[in-house]
PDB file of C-alpha atoms in Angstrom:
ATOM      1  CA  MET A   1       0.000   0.000   0.000  1.00 62.00           C
ATOM      2  CA  ARG A   2       1.374   3.425  -0.939  1.00 80.00           C
ATOM      3  CA  ASN A   3       1.769   6.285   1.548  1.00 84.00           C
ATOM      4  CA  LYS A   4      -1.095   8.181  -0.094  1.00 85.00           C
ATOM      5  CA  GLU A   5      -3.457   5.220   0.420  1.00 84.00           C
ATOM      6  CA  VAL A   6      -2.285   4.745   4.010  1.00 87.00           C
ATOM      7  CA  ASN A   7      -2.900   8.427   4.726  1.00 90.00           C
ATOM      8  CA  ARG A   8      -6.398   8.226   3.170  1.00 89.00           C
ATOM      9  CA  LEU A   9      -7.248   5.243   5.371  1.00 90.00           C
ATOM     10  CA  LYS A  10      -5.943   7.037   8.462  1.00 92.00           C
ATOM     11  CA  ASP A  11      -8.115  10.020   7.555  1.00 93.00           C
ATOM     12  CA  LEU A  12     -11.126   7.747   7.025  1.00 94.00           C
ATOM     13  CA  ARG A  13     -10.576   6.083  10.392  1.00 93.00           C
ATOM     14  CA  ARG A  14     -10.385   9.498  12.060  1.00 95.00           C
ATOM     15  CA  LYS A  15     -13.634  10.612  10.367  1.00 95.00           C
ATOM     16  CA  LEU A  16     -15.439   7.430  11.349  1.00 94.00           C
ATOM     17  CA  LYS A  17     -14.356   7.851  14.966  1.00 94.00           C
ATOM     18  CA  GLN A  18     -15.484  11.477  14.887  1.00 96.00           C
ATOM     19  CA  TYR A  19     -18.917  10.748  13.374  1.00 95.00           C
ATOM     20  CA  ARG A  20     -19.433   7.223  14.752  1.00 94.00           C
ATOM     21  CA  HIS A  21     -22.367   7.989  17.065  1.00 95.00           C
ATOM     22  CA  LYS A  22     -24.140  10.126  14.464  1.00 95.00           C
ATOM     23  CA  LEU A  23     -23.720   7.443  11.774  1.00 95.00           C
ATOM     24  CA  LEU A  24     -24.927   4.643  14.049  1.00 94.00           C
ATOM     25  CA  LYS A  25     -28.011   6.609  15.053  1.00 93.00           C
ATOM     26  CA  MET A  26     -28.800   7.890  11.552  1.00 92.00           C
ATOM     27  CA  TYR A  27     -28.622   4.462   9.906  1.00 93.00           C
ATOM     28  CA  LYS A  28     -29.715   2.338  12.917  1.00 91.00           C
ATOM     29  CA  ALA A  29     -26.502   0.293  12.744  1.00 92.00           C
ATOM     30  CA  GLU A  30     -24.933  -1.778  15.514  1.00 89.00           C
ATOM     31  CA  ALA A  31     -21.373  -0.905  14.473  1.00 90.00           C
ATOM     32  CA  VAL A  32     -19.428   0.798  11.719  1.00 93.00           C
ATOM     33  CA  GLY A  33     -15.970  -0.057  10.462  1.00 92.00           C
ATOM     34  CA  ILE A  34     -13.550  -0.272   7.585  1.00 92.00           C
ATOM     35  CA  GLY A  35     -13.265  -3.451   5.576  1.00 90.00           C
ATOM     36  CA  TYR A  36     -13.547  -5.111   2.219  1.00 90.00           C
ATOM     37  CA  LYS A  37     -16.749  -4.719   0.255  1.00 92.00           C
ATOM     38  CA  HIS A  38     -18.643  -7.926  -0.405  1.00 89.00           C
ATOM     39  CA  VAL A  39     -20.649  -8.540  -3.562  1.00 90.00           C
ATOM     40  CA  GLY A  40     -22.823 -11.607  -3.932  1.00 90.00           C
ATOM     41  CA  GLY A  41     -21.396 -13.006  -0.682  1.00 84.00           C
ATOM     42  CA  LYS A  42     -17.816 -12.805  -1.948  1.00 90.00           C
ATOM     43  CA  ARG A  43     -15.115 -10.444  -0.725  1.00 89.00           C
ATOM     44  CA  THR A  44     -13.712  -7.956  -3.202  1.00 91.00           C
ATOM     45  CA  ASP A  45     -10.407  -6.064  -2.975  1.00 89.00           C
ATOM     46  CA  GLU A  46     -12.252  -2.756  -2.601  1.00 91.00           C
ATOM     47  CA  ILE A  47     -11.960  -0.954   0.761  1.00 92.00           C
ATOM     48  CA  ALA A  48     -15.362   0.188   2.029  1.00 95.00           C
ATOM     49  CA  ILE A  49     -17.173   1.641   5.018  1.00 96.00           C
ATOM     50  CA  ILE A  50     -19.071  -1.248   6.542  1.00 94.00           C
ATOM     51  CA  PHE A  51     -22.308  -0.852   8.500  1.00 95.00           C
ATOM     52  CA  PHE A  52     -23.230  -3.819  10.685  1.00 91.00           C
ATOM     53  CA  VAL A  53     -26.966  -4.195  11.280  1.00 91.00           C
ATOM     54  CA  LYS A  54     -29.195  -6.632  13.187  1.00 88.00           C
ATOM     55  CA  LYS A  55     -31.297  -7.228  10.095  1.00 89.00           C
ATOM     56  CA  LYS A  56     -31.038  -6.033   6.516  1.00 90.00           C
ATOM     57  CA  LEU A  57     -34.192  -4.191   5.483  1.00 91.00           C
ATOM     58  CA  SER A  58     -35.650  -3.393   2.078  1.00 92.00           C
ATOM     59  CA  LYS A  59     -36.095   0.239   1.052  1.00 91.00           C
ATOM     60  CA  ASP A  60     -39.827  -0.052   1.835  1.00 95.00           C
ATOM     61  CA  GLU A  61     -39.107  -1.457   5.299  1.00 94.00           C
ATOM     62  CA  LEU A  62     -36.585   1.332   5.947  1.00 92.00           C
ATOM     63  CA  ARG A  63     -39.096   3.974   4.885  1.00 92.00           C
ATOM     64  CA  ARG A  64     -41.852   2.493   7.092  1.00 94.00           C
ATOM     65  CA  ALA A  65     -39.445   2.401  10.040  1.00 90.00           C
ATOM     66  CA  GLY A  66     -38.358   6.000   9.398  1.00 91.00           C
ATOM     67  CA  VAL A  67     -34.746   4.963   8.847  1.00 91.00           C
ATOM     68  CA  GLN A  68     -32.531   6.639   6.273  1.00 92.00           C
ATOM     69  CA  PRO A  69     -30.896   4.205   3.814  1.00 95.00           C
ATOM     70  CA  VAL A  70     -27.092   4.032   3.877  1.00 96.00           C
ATOM     71  CA  PRO A  71     -25.723   5.974   0.879  1.00 96.00           C
ATOM     72  CA  LYS A  72     -23.792   4.103  -1.804  1.00 96.00           C
ATOM     73  CA  ARG A  73     -20.671   6.213  -0.999  1.00 97.00           C
ATOM     74  CA  LEU A  74     -19.578   8.046   2.127  1.00 96.00           C
ATOM     75  CA  PHE A  75     -16.404  10.121   2.648  1.00 95.00           C
ATOM     76  CA  GLY A  76     -15.321   9.056  -0.852  1.00 93.00           C
ATOM     77  CA  TYR A  77     -15.550   5.304  -0.146  1.00 96.00           C
ATOM     78  CA  PRO A  78     -18.189   2.760  -1.133  1.00 97.00           C
ATOM     79  CA  THR A  79     -20.404   1.440   1.644  1.00 97.00           C
ATOM     80  CA  ASP A  80     -21.547  -2.060   2.470  1.00 95.00           C
ATOM     81  CA  ILE A  81     -24.177  -3.399   4.855  1.00 94.00           C
ATOM     82  CA  ILE A  82     -23.577  -6.670   6.654  1.00 89.00           C
ATOM     83  CA  LYS A  83     -25.750  -8.513   9.123  1.00 87.00           C
ATOM     84  CA  ALA A  84     -24.049  -8.376  12.525  1.00 81.00           C
ATOM     85  CA  GLY A  85     -22.687 -11.770  13.481  1.00 74.00           C
ATOM     86  CA  GLY A  86     -22.440 -12.916   9.873  1.00 60.00           C
ATOM     87  CA  PHE A  87     -18.920 -11.789   9.049  1.00 60.00           C
ATOM     88  CA  ASN A  88     -15.270 -12.789   9.243  1.00 60.00           C
ATOM     89  CA  LYS A  89     -13.572 -10.517  11.811  1.00 57.00           C
ATOM     90  CA  ARG A  90     -10.275 -10.620   9.881  1.00 60.00           C
ATOM     91  CA  ASP A  91     -11.864  -8.642   7.044  1.00 62.00           C
ATOM     92  CA  TYR A  92     -12.862  -5.594   9.145  1.00 65.00           C
ATOM     93  CA  LEU A  93     -11.624  -2.905  11.496  1.00 62.00           C
ATOM     94  CA  ILE A  94     -14.542  -2.003  13.754  1.00 64.00           C
ATOM     95  CA  ILE A  95     -14.508   1.664  14.790  1.00 59.00           C
TER      96      ILE A  95
END
């Protein structure tokens, strides 16, 4: 990893720590962290902001519950939503 990438990740970690409580409340997540994005149940090489939730909800369910959907990108990184408990801890840094 190049110095520029390392510095970007350090900055992302700092931002997530700073906004952690707001993000958890806004998106009704159990935890937020940095990890690899998963697509179709398979890990990619793309670094993402990961939101861990008790249960994944459809857009209709989110709207009925008054919960804002997680944006596709945040702080310049893609996001991913993973059911809490259903992940490999080696793939994530929980903030």
